[in-house]
C-alpha atoms as one frame of an Amber mdcrd trajectory, in Angstrom:
protein
-111.366 -18.716  58.166-109.407 -17.546  55.167-107.120 -20.116  53.566-103.374
 -19.711  54.118-101.398 -18.826  50.960 -98.041 -20.515  50.447 -95.873 -18.665
  47.876 -93.092 -20.297  46.024 -89.972 -18.162  45.655 -90.417 -17.663  41.888
 -94.029 -16.579  42.454 -92.967 -14.163  45.158 -90.353 -12.640  42.906 -92.949
 -12.314  40.139 -95.462 -10.502  42.410 -92.824  -8.175  43.786 -91.797  -7.342
  40.247 -95.430  -6.697  39.297 -95.763  -4.194  42.197 -92.555  -2.418  41.197
 -92.802   1.070  39.746 -93.700   1.276  36.081 -90.765   0.691  33.744 -88.637
  -1.344  36.202 -90.056  -4.830  35.608 -87.392  -7.467  34.872 -87.989 -11.206
  34.802 -85.340 -13.256  36.614 -83.491 -15.246  33.954 -83.179 -18.979  34.354
 -79.854 -20.485  33.226 -79.168 -24.172  32.557 -76.884 -25.692  35.189 -76.323
 -29.412  34.707 -74.051 -29.709  37.727 -77.077 -29.160  39.941 -78.765 -32.233
  38.524 -75.789 -34.518  37.873 -75.893 -37.576  40.145 -72.817 -38.861  41.939
 -73.187 -42.395  40.642 -70.156 -44.645  40.104 -70.584 -44.307  36.353 -70.549
 -40.514  36.497 -67.557 -40.449  38.825 -65.585 -42.796  36.559 -66.432 -40.638
  33.547 -65.322 -37.522  35.412 -62.068 -39.051  36.597 -61.175 -40.096  33.066
 -62.000 -36.658  31.691 -60.019 -34.953  34.452 -57.034 -37.222  33.886 -57.202
 -36.523  30.172 -57.443 -32.751  30.524 -54.671 -32.478  33.091 -52.309 -34.841
  31.302 -52.846 -33.049  27.989 -52.090 -29.717  29.635 -49.036 -31.148  31.398
 -47.765 -32.595  28.123 -47.960 -29.388  26.106 -46.603 -27.347  29.025 -43.770
 -29.695  29.951 -42.732 -31.112  26.584 -40.086 -28.421  25.868 -38.350 -29.130
  29.168 -38.262 -32.874  28.508 -37.154 -32.297  24.930 -34.324 -29.995  26.004
 -33.070 -32.468  28.608 -33.070 -35.252  26.014 -31.499 -33.139  23.268 -28.776
 -31.848  25.541 -27.697 -35.376  26.337 -27.757 -36.261  22.647 -25.724 -33.228
  21.662 -22.986 -33.815  24.235 -22.663 -37.458  23.129 -19.975 -37.041  20.482
 -19.619 -39.909  17.984 -16.244 -41.211  16.911 -15.504 -40.533  14.171 -17.520
 -37.344  14.188 -19.329 -36.684  10.875 -18.580 -33.292   9.319 -22.273 -32.339
   9.545 -22.303 -32.972  13.309 -22.090 -30.070  15.747 -21.924 -32.198  18.883
 -19.442 -31.367  21.640 -18.852 -32.388  25.276 -20.667 -30.509  28.031 -19.507
 -26.895  28.388 -17.627 -27.027  25.092 -18.386 -25.686  21.627 -19.044 -27.915
  18.624 -19.254 -26.866  14.983 -20.431 -28.661  11.891 -17.787 -28.357   9.195
 -20.148 -29.193   6.338 -23.684 -28.189   5.436 -26.502 -30.534   6.448 -27.401
 -33.213   3.909 -29.947 -36.020   3.731 -27.503 -38.108   5.791 -27.550 -35.654
   8.731 -30.128 -36.960  11.210 -29.463 -34.909  14.364 -31.715 -31.984  13.556
 -35.203 -32.261  12.007 -35.916 -29.546   9.457 -32.238 -28.546   9.280 -31.248
 -25.758   6.941 -28.755 -26.135   4.099 -27.579 -22.528   4.384 -25.348 -22.375
   7.452 -22.860 -24.321   9.501 -24.480 -25.120  12.838 -22.898 -24.612  16.252
 -24.041 -26.223  19.500 -22.919 -25.605  23.076 -24.615 -27.065  26.153 -23.693
 -25.169  29.313 -24.352 -26.131  32.893 -24.241 -22.746  34.567 -22.527 -23.549
  37.844 -20.807 -20.219  37.170 -20.905 -17.561  34.438 -19.428 -18.335  31.027
 -17.863 -15.976  28.519 -18.829 -16.172  24.849 -16.181 -14.685  22.559 -17.085
 -13.968  18.937 -14.768 -12.781  16.142 -15.199 -10.087  13.525 -17.032 -11.904
  10.736 -16.729  -8.920   8.346 -20.495  -8.758   7.759 -20.818 -12.507   7.172
 -24.166 -13.557   8.617 -24.053 -15.385  11.920 -26.220 -15.705  14.982 -25.850
 -17.415  18.352 -29.206 -18.041  20.033 -29.426 -18.654  23.765 -32.280 -20.963
  24.752 -33.343 -21.621  28.324 -34.611 -25.037  29.389 -38.154 -24.232  28.225
 -36.814 -23.745  24.679 -37.423 -20.029  25.018 -35.005 -17.822  23.116 -33.684
 -15.326  25.655 -30.836 -13.649  23.755 -29.439 -13.180  20.253 -25.783 -12.488
  19.536 -25.105 -11.883  15.871 -25.363  -9.754  12.775 -28.859  -8.349  13.318
 -28.728  -7.564  17.050 -25.079  -7.060  18.020 -23.395  -6.583  14.640 -20.461
  -8.540  13.233 -17.546  -6.918  15.079 -15.612  -8.934  17.647 -17.189  -9.054
  21.086 -17.363 -10.752  24.491 -20.561 -11.676  26.316 -20.997 -12.794  29.918
 -23.618 -15.542  30.217 -24.895 -15.219  33.788 -26.791 -17.947  35.692 -29.941
 -17.171  37.690 -29.293 -14.946  40.691 -25.615 -14.283  39.953 -24.489 -11.184
  41.893 -20.951 -10.801  40.571 -19.437  -7.872  38.721 -19.315  -7.970  34.941
 -15.699  -7.555  33.753 -14.894  -4.535  31.626 -15.446  -4.997  27.908 -18.183
  -7.610  28.307 -21.946  -7.403  27.934 -23.948  -9.329  30.522 -26.691 -11.673
  29.314 -28.831 -13.212  32.083 -30.253 -16.723  31.689 -33.338 -17.755  33.672
 -32.470 -21.475  34.056 -29.359 -23.248  35.314 -28.608 -24.812  31.940 -28.584
 -23.072  28.576 -28.264 -24.179  24.974 -26.292 -22.028  22.573 -27.396 -22.699
  19.012 -25.387 -20.962  16.317 -25.502 -20.461  12.552 -22.718 -19.214  10.278
 -23.509 -18.567   6.615 -21.770 -20.648   3.949 -22.310 -19.746   0.315 -22.639
 -22.462  -2.288 -19.337 -23.068  -4.061 -17.212 -20.732  -1.938 -13.820 -21.669
  -0.515 -14.702 -22.897   2.969 -11.194 -22.692   4.439 -11.695 -19.092   5.675
 -15.066 -20.065   7.143 -13.601 -23.003   9.022 -10.831 -20.750  10.325 -13.467
 -18.265  11.491 -15.286 -20.994  13.434 -12.199 -21.561  15.586 -12.327 -17.968
  16.783 -15.668 -18.543  18.530 -15.213 -19.781  22.102 -17.179 -20.334  25.300
 -15.173 -20.544  28.535 -15.953 -20.338  32.257 -15.360 -16.908  33.791 -13.076
 -18.455  36.433 -10.906 -20.038  33.777 -11.307 -23.444  35.428 -12.486 -26.359
  33.306 -13.601 -29.885  34.111 -13.038 -32.246  31.211 -14.912 -35.033  33.002
 -18.081 -32.977  33.464 -21.284 -34.489  32.116 -24.999 -34.598  32.788 -26.593
 -37.371  34.867 -28.519 -39.880  32.749 -32.260 -39.590  32.409 -34.296 -42.310
  34.145 -34.661 -45.504  32.155 -38.358 -45.522  31.244 -38.396 -48.505  28.873
 -41.950 -49.028  27.610 -43.579 -47.304  30.583 -46.780 -45.707  29.303 -46.161
 -42.778  31.638 -42.451 -42.500  30.926 -42.881 -38.950  29.682 -44.091 -37.828
  33.102 -41.178 -39.563  34.808 -38.775 -37.633  32.581 -40.692 -34.423  33.234
 -40.531 -34.940  36.989 -36.795 -35.650  36.739 -36.235 -32.460  34.742 -38.225
 -30.367  37.213 -35.823 -31.271  40.007 -33.149 -29.128  38.382 -35.309 -26.448
  36.734 -37.495 -24.049  38.665 -41.121 -23.574  37.727 -41.724 -20.022  36.585
 -43.885 -18.014  39.023 -46.535 -17.490  36.340 -46.857 -21.281  35.943 -47.108
 -22.301  39.588 -50.911 -22.250  39.733 -51.089 -24.369  36.593 -48.501 -26.815
  37.877 -50.324 -27.191  41.207 -53.251 -28.737  39.300 -51.048 -31.587  38.094
 -50.865 -33.016  41.607 -54.211 -34.665  40.825 -52.419 -36.876  38.275 -49.486
 -37.622  40.569 -47.051 -34.995  39.219 -45.354 -32.853  41.838 -42.047 -31.032
  42.114 -40.777 -33.962  44.174 -41.508 -36.482  41.452 -44.190 -38.458  39.630
 -46.149 -41.147  41.482 -49.045 -42.771  39.614 -49.504 -45.416  42.319 -52.621
 -43.881  43.863 -54.331 -42.955  40.620 -57.651 -44.562  39.761 -57.995 -46.699
  36.665 -60.245 -44.151  34.904 -57.699 -41.394  35.586 -54.896 -43.521  34.176
 -57.000 -44.307  31.128 -57.570 -40.616  30.456 -53.875 -39.831  30.926 -52.789
 -42.527  28.495 -55.182 -41.166  25.887 -53.864 -37.639  26.444 -50.277 -38.702
  25.777 -51.374 -40.132  22.432 -53.287 -36.960  21.515 -50.680 -34.517  22.817
 -48.489 -34.460  19.687 -51.533 -33.738  17.508 -52.555 -30.858  19.770 -49.059
 -29.391  19.495 -49.052 -29.820  15.726 -52.490 -28.207  15.429 -51.174 -25.096
  17.191 -49.497 -24.082  13.956 -52.893 -23.882  12.287 -54.672 -22.270  15.220
 -52.073 -19.610  16.021 -50.530 -18.885  12.632 -52.018 -17.065   9.688 -52.136
 -18.342   6.119 -50.596 -16.236   3.381 -51.422 -17.487  -0.080 -51.355 -21.089
   1.171 -48.293 -20.771   3.420 -48.487 -21.205   7.202 -47.061 -17.985   8.587
 -46.082 -18.284  12.255 -44.649 -15.490  14.363 -43.703 -15.196  18.007 -41.179
 -18.048  18.068 -39.121 -16.005  20.507 -42.122 -14.793  22.525 -44.506 -17.712
  23.159 -46.218 -16.187  26.167 -48.793 -18.737  27.344 -49.042 -20.520  24.004
 -47.671 -23.788  25.375 -48.766 -25.981  22.429 -46.841 -23.773  19.972 -43.827
 -23.788  22.261 -44.015 -27.584  22.338 -44.255 -27.770  18.549 -41.222 -25.563
  18.023 -39.262 -27.526  20.623 -40.021 -30.700  18.699 -39.682 -30.780  14.902
 -38.704 -27.084  14.676 -36.174 -27.064  17.503 -34.061 -23.915  17.521 -36.508
 -21.787  15.541 -36.025 -18.026  15.784 -38.237 -14.964  15.975 -39.577 -13.328
  12.836 -37.180 -10.383  12.894 -34.233 -12.764  12.728 -35.740 -15.210  10.250
 -39.116 -16.180   8.841 -39.995 -19.806   8.129 -43.236 -19.970   6.093 -44.184
 -23.629   5.634 -46.099 -25.121   2.712 -47.883 -28.509   2.976 -50.454 -28.216
   0.179 -50.815 -26.973  -3.380 -53.087 -24.160  -4.581 -56.036 -26.599  -4.595
 -55.460 -27.598  -0.978 -54.139 -31.045  -1.891 -51.215 -32.598   0.018 -47.853
 -32.144  -1.716 -46.467 -35.354  -3.199 -43.577 -36.228  -5.485 -46.052 -38.145
  -7.605 -46.973 -34.722  -9.040 -45.072 -31.807 -10.539 -45.338 -28.284  -9.113
 -44.141 -24.750  -9.751 -43.407 -21.872  -7.388 -43.074 -18.461  -9.033 -41.654
 -15.650  -6.916 -42.465 -12.171  -8.209 -38.956 -11.214  -7.109 -36.266 -12.436
  -4.777 -37.650 -12.112  -1.235 -36.716  -8.720   0.276 -34.194  -9.605   2.986
 -31.159  -8.029   4.599 -29.296 -11.355   4.607 -30.349 -14.214   2.266 -33.191
 -16.596   1.430 -33.740 -20.242   0.507 -36.568 -22.620  -0.431 -35.784 -26.005
   1.124 -37.328 -29.456   0.594 -38.195 -31.955   3.366 -39.690 -35.431   3.599
 -43.072 -35.218   5.311 -42.555 -38.352   7.387 -39.153 -37.803   9.047 -38.758
 -34.041   8.392 -35.288 -34.603   6.931 -33.607 -33.329   3.772 -34.299 -35.319
   0.609 -31.558 -37.299  -1.214 -31.354 -36.538  -4.940 -29.047 -36.837  -7.934
 -27.799 -33.234  -7.682 -27.304 -33.284  -3.905 -29.369 -30.109  -4.007 -31.553
 -29.540  -0.972 -32.591 -25.940  -1.522 -32.827 -23.162  -4.080 -31.950 -19.671
  -2.957 -29.729 -16.628  -2.958 -26.530 -18.564  -3.553 -27.816 -21.210  -6.003
 -25.255 -21.323  -8.777 -26.773 -20.622 -12.187 -30.097 -19.446 -10.708 -32.233
 -18.167 -13.579 -33.929 -14.824 -12.960 -36.394 -13.543 -15.570 -36.146 -10.082
 -17.101 -38.950  -8.860 -14.815 -37.073 -10.113 -11.728 -39.312 -13.134 -11.156
 -37.914 -16.541 -10.246 -39.688 -19.746 -11.321 -38.788 -22.889  -9.357 -39.915
 -26.309 -10.669 -40.579 -28.790  -7.840 -40.710 -32.467  -8.821 -39.015 -35.821
  -8.354 -37.585 -36.149 -11.879 -35.264 -33.594 -13.418 -37.302 -31.160 -15.537
 -36.703 -29.786 -18.988 -37.246 -26.226 -20.111 -35.881 -22.771 -19.472 -36.210
 -22.969 -15.677 -34.589 -26.380 -15.245 -31.576 -24.697 -13.600 -33.889 -23.730
 -10.713 -35.126 -27.284 -10.069 -35.835 -28.191  -6.448 -35.766 -32.020  -6.274
 -38.674 -33.688  -4.468 -39.022 -37.203  -3.033 -41.438 -39.700  -4.552 -43.815
 -39.410  -1.626 -45.269 -36.651   0.596 -43.147 -33.591   1.311 -43.253 -30.000
   2.528 -41.141 -26.935   1.800 -39.934 -24.000   3.890 -39.115 -20.580   2.474
 -36.466 -19.240   4.839 -35.909 -15.496   4.856 -33.014 -14.366   7.031 -33.345
 -10.834   8.390 -36.544 -10.157   6.451 -37.326  -6.567   5.573 -40.540  -4.834
   6.713 -42.286  -5.496   3.402 -41.992  -9.232   4.096 -43.364  -8.973   7.614
 -46.218  -6.614   6.769 -47.280  -8.640   3.696 -46.461  -5.901   1.191 -44.307
  -8.459  -0.609 -46.697 -11.273  -1.430 -45.887 -14.918  -0.843 -45.713 -16.955
  -4.071 -48.372 -19.493  -4.951 -47.438 -23.176  -5.302 -49.360 -24.723  -8.148
 -49.621 -28.182  -9.625 -48.085 -28.310 -13.110 -50.128 -29.813 -15.966
């Protein structure tokens, strides 16, 4: 009796392949698949739960941070101090506030504030449409940005987009079906609250009385004409030292802000860490999951900060970020802008190249002296400025001249015969022919931003080259 042959599946596949017509042989590839051999031991499960908690919490942080930030900022900006400092732009809910002085090192509301414009802030709860009225600024630069609750810039009103003639704009809440009155342009907002963030140019040394008078001609009023002086926003939950306080604030914010359809699948994953549209409940979470979530909240800010490096380009040592009004799915960058760069605009309105290091890649510090040499004034349709900031708190730097930037309107700015501009950057006042262009630095770490308002194409396409920042001997 002949012995019975038992073929394994791989052997059978091999023999079939060998009997295939000439030229058609193909070995079946074998791919590594560790899931097939991973045991379900308690140790493995604990490791997986921690990793899952970490991944989901990190994603939820970068996705949801702008919403939490906007809810917190809105409550800050409608809390008007008494007396109100001239650099403050705070105003009650549904009212317009203007700063009546340029930001200084004493102004702490806004990180990375400019020293070029008076700021305007208006927080609107869109229970009905509102009408924004703007005056004729006679070509003076201004812009009013309209941010939804995800810190996404949905509309510009101002010199570049709508011109500087007088105008009226209807700010419509989601789903509003009414008729736009004659003489108004309708601007739809995708969330039920909106932040209007304005800038009005002030030139160094000019008489500010006409500018202050111009501010009073901007207004935001409900379409119905009815006002409620007592209106305010409900307080955020008191989270104390709760390690998951961020998620409690996020859950609170989500009760009044719809999740965008494109984000619903992502958000559904967060149920595994206790975050749902109805609220945040960590009560049923395992200890490994909680451990991973806590670690994610500590790493989240670094992930957001790293987005600048991963999604921006570098031009001669400057971080060059675009798309600040079109984040798409880049949630870490959106989180970063909502944090220390709150209110940032798209590149056609303004560019904000940031410099953290010198030409040798070393961190900038007031312990050293530096020089920036521009081949020419930056090509812009508005104006430019190079502004100094402390690295730790991202605020303007106090100095003996009360000078926080060098730019278009710097009085006595020295321009060389070839059009170049040399700017000394150091803590102590310099000597020499370019001392009039001194940009004072702190004693410790700092960074600088070269703002270019309404940059021309040669700025955006890199025809005009960014200046190098070098350490002086």
